[in-house]
Amino acid sequence: MSAQSRLVRTALAGLVLCGLAGRATAGADLVAFPTDFAEGVRYATVERGSIREEIFTSRKVLEAARTGRPLPSGTVITLVDYRDGKLFRYVVMEKRTGWGADYPPEKRNGEWEFQAFNADGSVNSRETLDRCFGCHRGQALQDFVFTLDRMRSAR
Ligand code: HEC
């Protein structure tokens, strides 16, 4: 192999590696911990046995839902998960224009990304985020959101 073709091969291998690494982490890393979620509105509370979920989003998002408009780019929905009365974790979904384009159609949830955070706000890197995509996909007709009706009727 000539030095030149070896160089080309190395460069190509590097591109492939970067591409894969980018795809593996770019998604969920886009979602930052929503430090200001409590300044929004708690529009739904779900209780199931020892689990209590409080779900928050901004007034702007609720206004869009109420008037039947698509949830805007920049929408953040924060679900605060309590177990036996104690803060257990946060799960967050966020939507921005252009997000999700790298996902295969069978995985993609529109422009949404998902992330799970521990009670201290750090990323829960043990969470399998494919589960989020898999389950929320079933809500495709409601912009991938289970509680869209609750948003529409929130005040
Ligand atoms: C097995 C199905 C399932 C999986 C897996 C799942 N969710 Fe959900 N999610 C729900 C349901 C159902 C709700 C509505 C609230 C409820 O009933 O608990 C919900 C609600 C939410 C909400 C509030 C907005 C909405 O859709 O109502 C967020 C945010 C959320 N989930 C994020 C996540 C994240 C992040 C993950 C992965 C770490 C995840 N979910 C995994 C079923 C699922």
PDB file of C-alpha atoms and ligand atoms in Angstrom:
ATOM      1  CA  MET A   1       0.000   0.000   0.000  1.00  0.00           C
ATOM      2  CA  SER A   2       1.353   3.435  -0.861  1.00  0.00           C
ATOM      3  CA  ALA A   3       1.850   5.996   1.874  1.00  0.00           C
ATOM      4  CA  GLN A   4      -0.856   8.068   0.280  1.00  0.00           C
ATOM      5  CA  SER A   5      -3.534   5.380   0.278  1.00  0.00           C
ATOM      6  CA  ARG A   6      -2.595   4.467   3.855  1.00  0.00           C
ATOM      7  CA  LEU A   7      -3.200   8.083   4.800  1.00  0.00           C
ATOM      8  CA  VAL A   8      -6.568   8.080   3.066  1.00  0.00           C
ATOM      9  CA  ARG A   9      -7.560   4.871   4.846  1.00  0.00           C
ATOM     10  CA  THR A  10      -6.570   6.232   8.245  1.00  0.00           C
ATOM     11  CA  ALA A  11      -8.504   9.426   7.602  1.00  0.00           C
ATOM     12  CA  LEU A  12     -11.591   7.442   6.549  1.00  0.00           C
ATOM     13  CA  ALA A  13     -11.374   5.193   9.606  1.00  0.00           C
ATOM     14  CA  GLY A  14     -11.157   8.301  11.774  1.00  0.00           C
ATOM     15  CA  LEU A  15     -14.254   9.775  10.157  1.00  0.00           C
ATOM     16  CA  VAL A  16     -16.207   6.572  10.676  1.00  0.00           C
ATOM     17  CA  LEU A  17     -15.197   6.397  14.341  1.00  0.00           C
ATOM     18  CA  CYS A  18     -16.096  10.020  14.961  1.00  0.00           C
ATOM     19  CA  GLY A  19     -19.409   9.523  13.217  1.00  0.00           C
ATOM     20  CA  LEU A  20     -20.292   6.534  15.384  1.00  0.00           C
ATOM     21  CA  ALA A  21     -19.183   8.191  18.591  1.00  0.00           C
ATOM     22  CA  GLY A  22     -21.132  11.313  17.667  1.00  0.00           C
ATOM     23  CA  ARG A  23     -24.262   9.340  17.027  1.00  0.00           C
ATOM     24  CA  ALA A  24     -23.987   7.351  20.233  1.00  0.00           C
ATOM     25  CA  THR A  25     -23.766  10.365  22.505  1.00  0.00           C
ATOM     26  CA  ALA A  26     -25.077  13.376  20.614  1.00  0.00           C
ATOM     27  CA  GLY A  27     -28.727  12.573  21.201  1.00  0.00           C
ATOM     28  CA  ALA A  28     -29.359  12.502  24.914  1.00  0.00           C
ATOM     29  CA  ASP A  29     -26.439  14.846  25.633  1.00  0.00           C
ATOM     30  CA  LEU A  30     -28.421  17.595  23.974  1.00  0.00           C
ATOM     31  CA  VAL A  31     -30.832  17.570  26.917  1.00  0.00           C
ATOM     32  CA  ALA A  32     -29.477  19.598  29.822  1.00  0.00           C
ATOM     33  CA  PHE A  33     -30.853  19.266  33.341  1.00  0.00           C
ATOM     34  CA  PRO A  34     -33.834  21.668  33.458  1.00  0.00           C
ATOM     35  CA  THR A  35     -32.743  23.765  36.448  1.00  0.00           C
ATOM     36  CA  ASP A  36     -35.735  26.110  36.089  1.00  0.00           C
ATOM     37  CA  PHE A  37     -38.514  23.518  35.661  1.00  0.00           C
ATOM     38  CA  ALA A  38     -40.267  24.601  38.881  1.00  0.00           C
ATOM     39  CA  GLU A  39     -40.772  28.097  37.445  1.00  0.00           C
ATOM     40  CA  GLY A  40     -43.136  26.507  34.959  1.00  0.00           C
ATOM     41  CA  VAL A  41     -46.515  24.931  35.665  1.00  0.00           C
ATOM     42  CA  ARG A  42     -47.160  21.572  37.277  1.00  0.00           C
ATOM     43  CA  TYR A  43     -49.902  20.554  34.869  1.00  0.00           C
ATOM     44  CA  ALA A  44     -50.295  16.894  35.886  1.00  0.00           C
ATOM     45  CA  THR A  45     -49.771  14.640  38.871  1.00  0.00           C
ATOM     46  CA  VAL A  46     -49.899  10.879  38.518  1.00  0.00           C
ATOM     47  CA  GLU A  47     -50.032   8.552  41.537  1.00  0.00           C
ATOM     48  CA  ARG A  48     -49.521   4.832  41.247  1.00  0.00           C
ATOM     49  CA  GLY A  49     -48.939   2.891  44.445  1.00  0.00           C
ATOM     50  CA  SER A  50     -45.794   4.253  46.093  1.00  0.00           C
ATOM     51  CA  ILE A  51     -44.933   6.280  42.961  1.00  0.00           C
ATOM     52  CA  ARG A  52     -45.869   9.930  42.596  1.00  0.00           C
ATOM     53  CA  GLU A  53     -45.063  11.816  39.409  1.00  0.00           C
ATOM     54  CA  GLU A  54     -45.267  15.583  39.101  1.00  0.00           C
ATOM     55  CA  ILE A  55     -45.086  16.824  35.513  1.00  0.00           C
ATOM     56  CA  PHE A  56     -44.007  20.364  34.610  1.00  0.00           C
ATOM     57  CA  THR A  57     -43.705  22.493  31.515  1.00  0.00           C
ATOM     58  CA  SER A  58     -43.762  26.198  30.651  1.00  0.00           C
ATOM     59  CA  ARG A  59     -46.831  28.432  30.238  1.00  0.00           C
ATOM     60  CA  LYS A  60     -45.884  29.009  26.622  1.00  0.00           C
ATOM     61  CA  VAL A  61     -46.066  25.275  25.903  1.00  0.00           C
ATOM     62  CA  LEU A  62     -49.407  24.898  27.692  1.00  0.00           C
ATOM     63  CA  GLU A  63     -50.762  27.823  25.689  1.00  0.00           C
ATOM     64  CA  ALA A  64     -49.726  26.105  22.443  1.00  0.00           C
ATOM     65  CA  ALA A  65     -51.395  22.849  23.563  1.00  0.00           C
ATOM     66  CA  ARG A  66     -54.576  24.656  24.604  1.00  0.00           C
ATOM     67  CA  THR A  67     -54.921  26.391  21.260  1.00  0.00           C
ATOM     68  CA  GLY A  68     -54.173  23.208  19.306  1.00  0.00           C
ATOM     69  CA  ARG A  69     -50.843  24.396  17.940  1.00  0.00           C
ATOM     70  CA  PRO A  70     -47.813  22.077  17.740  1.00  0.00           C
ATOM     71  CA  LEU A  71     -45.648  22.144  20.850  1.00  0.00           C
ATOM     72  CA  PRO A  72     -42.951  24.705  19.969  1.00  0.00           C
ATOM     73  CA  SER A  73     -39.246  24.167  19.420  1.00  0.00           C
ATOM     74  CA  GLY A  74     -37.627  24.528  22.844  1.00  0.00           C
ATOM     75  CA  THR A  75     -40.377  22.611  24.667  1.00  0.00           C
ATOM     76  CA  VAL A  76     -39.060  20.925  27.820  1.00  0.00           C
ATOM     77  CA  ILE A  77     -41.251  18.546  29.831  1.00  0.00           C
ATOM     78  CA  THR A  78     -39.941  17.479  33.235  1.00  0.00           C
ATOM     79  CA  LEU A  79     -41.359  14.535  35.143  1.00  0.00           C
ATOM     80  CA  VAL A  80     -40.270  14.511  38.793  1.00  0.00           C
ATOM     81  CA  ASP A  81     -40.492  10.975  40.123  1.00  0.00           C
ATOM     82  CA  TYR A  82     -40.995  10.400  43.868  1.00  0.00           C
ATOM     83  CA  ARG A  83     -40.929   6.964  45.475  1.00  0.00           C
ATOM     84  CA  ASP A  84     -42.353   6.559  48.980  1.00  0.00           C
ATOM     85  CA  GLY A  85     -42.438  10.360  49.265  1.00  0.00           C
ATOM     86  CA  LYS A  86     -38.755  10.758  48.465  1.00  0.00           C
ATOM     87  CA  LEU A  87     -37.315  12.361  45.341  1.00  0.00           C
ATOM     88  CA  PHE A  88     -36.127   9.434  43.220  1.00  0.00           C
ATOM     89  CA  ARG A  89     -35.234  10.832  39.781  1.00  0.00           C
ATOM     90  CA  TYR A  90     -36.192  13.115  36.915  1.00  0.00           C
ATOM     91  CA  VAL A  91     -37.081  12.110  33.369  1.00  0.00           C
ATOM     92  CA  VAL A  92     -37.042  14.850  30.768  1.00  0.00           C
ATOM     93  CA  MET A  93     -38.059  15.191  27.146  1.00  0.00           C
ATOM     94  CA  GLU A  94     -37.069  18.149  25.011  1.00  0.00           C
ATOM     95  CA  LYS A  95     -37.973  19.093  21.451  1.00  0.00           C
ATOM     96  CA  ARG A  96     -36.012  21.318  19.105  1.00  0.00           C
ATOM     97  CA  THR A  97     -36.142  22.009  15.398  1.00  0.00           C
ATOM     98  CA  GLY A  98     -33.888  19.556  13.568  1.00  0.00           C
ATOM     99  CA  TRP A  99     -33.396  17.149  16.457  1.00  0.00           C
ATOM    100  CA  GLY A 100     -33.927  13.452  15.817  1.00  0.00           C
ATOM    101  CA  ALA A 101     -32.934  13.594  12.147  1.00  0.00           C
ATOM    102  CA  ASP A 102     -30.081  11.098  12.662  1.00  0.00           C
ATOM    103  CA  TYR A 103     -32.325   8.386  14.095  1.00  0.00           C
ATOM    104  CA  PRO A 104     -33.715   5.597  11.945  1.00  0.00           C
ATOM    105  CA  PRO A 105     -37.445   6.008  11.306  1.00  0.00           C
ATOM    106  CA  GLU A 106     -38.336   3.009  13.496  1.00  0.00           C
ATOM    107  CA  LYS A 107     -36.718   4.727  16.500  1.00  0.00           C
ATOM    108  CA  ARG A 108     -37.314   8.402  15.858  1.00  0.00           C
ATOM    109  CA  ASN A 109     -39.805  10.316  17.999  1.00  0.00           C
ATOM    110  CA  GLY A 110     -40.206  13.409  15.823  1.00  0.00           C
ATOM    111  CA  GLU A 111     -37.811  16.079  17.092  1.00  0.00           C
ATOM    112  CA  TRP A 112     -37.749  14.828  20.695  1.00  0.00           C
ATOM    113  CA  GLU A 113     -34.774  13.715  22.764  1.00  0.00           C
ATOM    114  CA  PHE A 114     -35.024  11.987  26.135  1.00  0.00           C
ATOM    115  CA  GLN A 115     -32.794  11.954  29.200  1.00  0.00           C
ATOM    116  CA  ALA A 116     -32.926  10.553  32.730  1.00  0.00           C
ATOM    117  CA  PHE A 117     -31.344  12.336  35.694  1.00  0.00           C
ATOM    118  CA  ASN A 118     -30.607  11.174  39.218  1.00  0.00           C
ATOM    119  CA  ALA A 119     -32.089  12.961  42.222  1.00  0.00           C
ATOM    120  CA  ASP A 120     -28.953  15.160  42.421  1.00  0.00           C
ATOM    121  CA  GLY A 121     -29.424  16.309  38.813  1.00  0.00           C
ATOM    122  CA  SER A 122     -26.566  14.261  37.345  1.00  0.00           C
ATOM    123  CA  VAL A 123     -27.214  12.180  34.220  1.00  0.00           C
ATOM    124  CA  ASN A 124     -28.258   8.609  34.964  1.00  0.00           C
ATOM    125  CA  SER A 125     -25.894   6.956  32.503  1.00  0.00           C
ATOM    126  CA  ARG A 126     -27.214   3.476  33.335  1.00  0.00           C
ATOM    127  CA  GLU A 127     -30.619   4.268  31.883  1.00  0.00           C
ATOM    128  CA  THR A 128     -31.365   2.644  28.522  1.00  0.00           C
ATOM    129  CA  LEU A 129     -32.803   5.557  26.588  1.00  0.00           C
ATOM    130  CA  ASP A 130     -34.038   3.307  23.770  1.00  0.00           C
ATOM    131  CA  ARG A 131     -36.798   2.338  26.193  1.00  0.00           C
ATOM    132  CA  CYS A 132     -38.015   5.930  26.294  1.00  0.00           C
ATOM    133  CA  PHE A 133     -38.128   6.131  22.509  1.00  0.00           C
ATOM    134  CA  GLY A 134     -39.826   2.729  22.256  1.00  0.00           C
ATOM    135  CA  CYS A 135     -42.637   3.517  24.643  1.00  0.00           C
ATOM    136  CA  HIS A 136     -43.277   7.168  23.717  1.00  0.00           C
ATOM    137  CA  ARG A 137     -43.418   6.274  20.024  1.00  0.00           C
ATOM    138  CA  GLY A 138     -46.854   4.829  20.674  1.00  0.00           C
ATOM    139  CA  GLN A 139     -48.034   8.399  21.291  1.00  0.00           C
ATOM    140  CA  ALA A 140     -46.960   9.616  17.834  1.00  0.00           C
ATOM    141  CA  LEU A 141     -50.443  10.963  17.123  1.00  0.00           C
ATOM    142  CA  GLN A 142     -50.167  13.140  20.262  1.00  0.00           C
ATOM    143  CA  ASP A 143     -46.701  14.502  19.510  1.00  0.00           C
ATOM    144  CA  PHE A 144     -45.183  11.570  21.488  1.00  0.00           C
ATOM    145  CA  VAL A 145     -46.565  12.993  24.747  1.00  0.00           C
ATOM    146  CA  PHE A 146     -48.791  10.839  26.987  1.00  0.00           C
ATOM    147  CA  THR A 147     -50.259  13.755  28.917  1.00  0.00           C
ATOM    148  CA  LEU A 148     -51.099  16.061  25.983  1.00  0.00           C
ATOM    149  CA  ASP A 149     -54.785  16.093  27.025  1.00  0.00           C
ATOM    150  CA  ARG A 150     -53.765  17.237  30.493  1.00  0.00           C
ATOM    151  CA  MET A 151     -51.737  20.041  28.891  1.00  0.00           C
ATOM    152  CA  ARG A 152     -54.740  21.096  26.830  1.00  0.00           C
ATOM    153  CA  SER A 153     -56.978  21.351  29.867  1.00  0.00           C
ATOM    154  CA  ALA A 154     -54.372  22.857  32.237  1.00  0.00           C
ATOM    155  CA  ARG A 155     -54.868  26.384  33.460  1.00  0.00           C
TER     156      ARG A 155
HETATM  157  C1  HEC B   1     -43.151   1.635  29.360  1.00  0.00           C
HETATM  158  C2  HEC B   1     -43.468   2.935  28.801  1.00  0.00           C
HETATM  159  C3  HEC B   1     -42.609   4.139  29.107  1.00  0.00           C
HETATM  160  C4  HEC B   1     -41.240   4.211  29.102  1.00  0.00           C
HETATM  161  C5  HEC B   1     -40.233   3.110  28.876  1.00  0.00           C
HETATM  162  C6  HEC B   1     -40.937   5.611  29.362  1.00  0.00           C
HETATM  163  N1  HEC B   1     -42.071   6.345  29.519  1.00  0.00           N
HETATM  164 FE1  HEC B   1     -42.179   8.348  29.831  1.00  0.00          FE
HETATM  165  N2  HEC B   1     -44.170   8.173  30.150  1.00  0.00           N
HETATM  166  C7  HEC B   1     -44.915   7.015  30.034  1.00  0.00           C
HETATM  167  C8  HEC B   1     -46.275   7.279  30.443  1.00  0.00           C
HETATM  168  C9  HEC B   1     -47.421   6.280  30.433  1.00  0.00           C
HETATM  169  C10 HEC B   1     -46.324   8.636  30.822  1.00  0.00           C
HETATM  170  C11 HEC B   1     -47.527   9.420  31.382  1.00  0.00           C
HETATM  171  C12 HEC B   1     -47.414   9.562  32.875  1.00  0.00           C
HETATM  172  C13 HEC B   1     -47.743   8.270  33.583  1.00  0.00           C
HETATM  173  O1  HEC B   1     -48.810   7.699  33.339  1.00  0.00           O
HETATM  174  O2  HEC B   1     -46.898   7.807  34.374  1.00  0.00           O
HETATM  175  C14 HEC B   1     -44.991   9.157  30.594  1.00  0.00           C
HETATM  176  C15 HEC B   1     -44.659  10.483  30.781  1.00  0.00           C
HETATM  177  C16 HEC B   1     -43.413  11.021  30.524  1.00  0.00           C
HETATM  178  C17 HEC B   1     -43.101  12.429  30.568  1.00  0.00           C
HETATM  179  C18 HEC B   1     -44.104  13.553  30.753  1.00  0.00           C
HETATM  180  C19 HEC B   1     -44.690  13.923  29.354  1.00  0.00           C
HETATM  181  C20 HEC B   1     -45.639  12.874  28.819  1.00  0.00           C
HETATM  182  O3  HEC B   1     -45.296  12.174  27.827  1.00  0.00           O
HETATM  183  O4  HEC B   1     -46.733  12.730  29.376  1.00  0.00           O
HETATM  184  C21 HEC B   1     -41.763  12.554  30.326  1.00  0.00           C
HETATM  185  C22 HEC B   1     -40.959  13.828  30.281  1.00  0.00           C
HETATM  186  C23 HEC B   1     -41.250  11.217  30.120  1.00  0.00           C
HETATM  187  N3  HEC B   1     -42.270  10.309  30.237  1.00  0.00           N
HETATM  188  C24 HEC B   1     -39.932  10.929  29.843  1.00  0.00           C
HETATM  189  C25 HEC B   1     -39.437   9.632  29.699  1.00  0.00           C
HETATM  190  C26 HEC B   1     -38.029   9.298  29.615  1.00  0.00           C
HETATM  191  C27 HEC B   1     -36.882  10.286  29.600  1.00  0.00           C
HETATM  192  C28 HEC B   1     -37.951   7.938  29.530  1.00  0.00           C
HETATM  193  C29 HEC B   1     -36.719   7.058  29.470  1.00  0.00           C
HETATM  194  C30 HEC B   1     -35.747   7.252  30.526  1.00  0.00           C
HETATM  195  C31 HEC B   1     -39.315   7.433  29.552  1.00  0.00           C
HETATM  196  N4  HEC B   1     -40.178   8.476  29.663  1.00  0.00           N
HETATM  197  C32 HEC B   1     -39.642   6.099  29.433  1.00  0.00           C
HETATM  198  C33 HEC B   1     -44.457   5.815  29.561  1.00  0.00           C
HETATM  199  C34 HEC B   1     -43.120   5.486  29.401  1.00  0.00           C
END
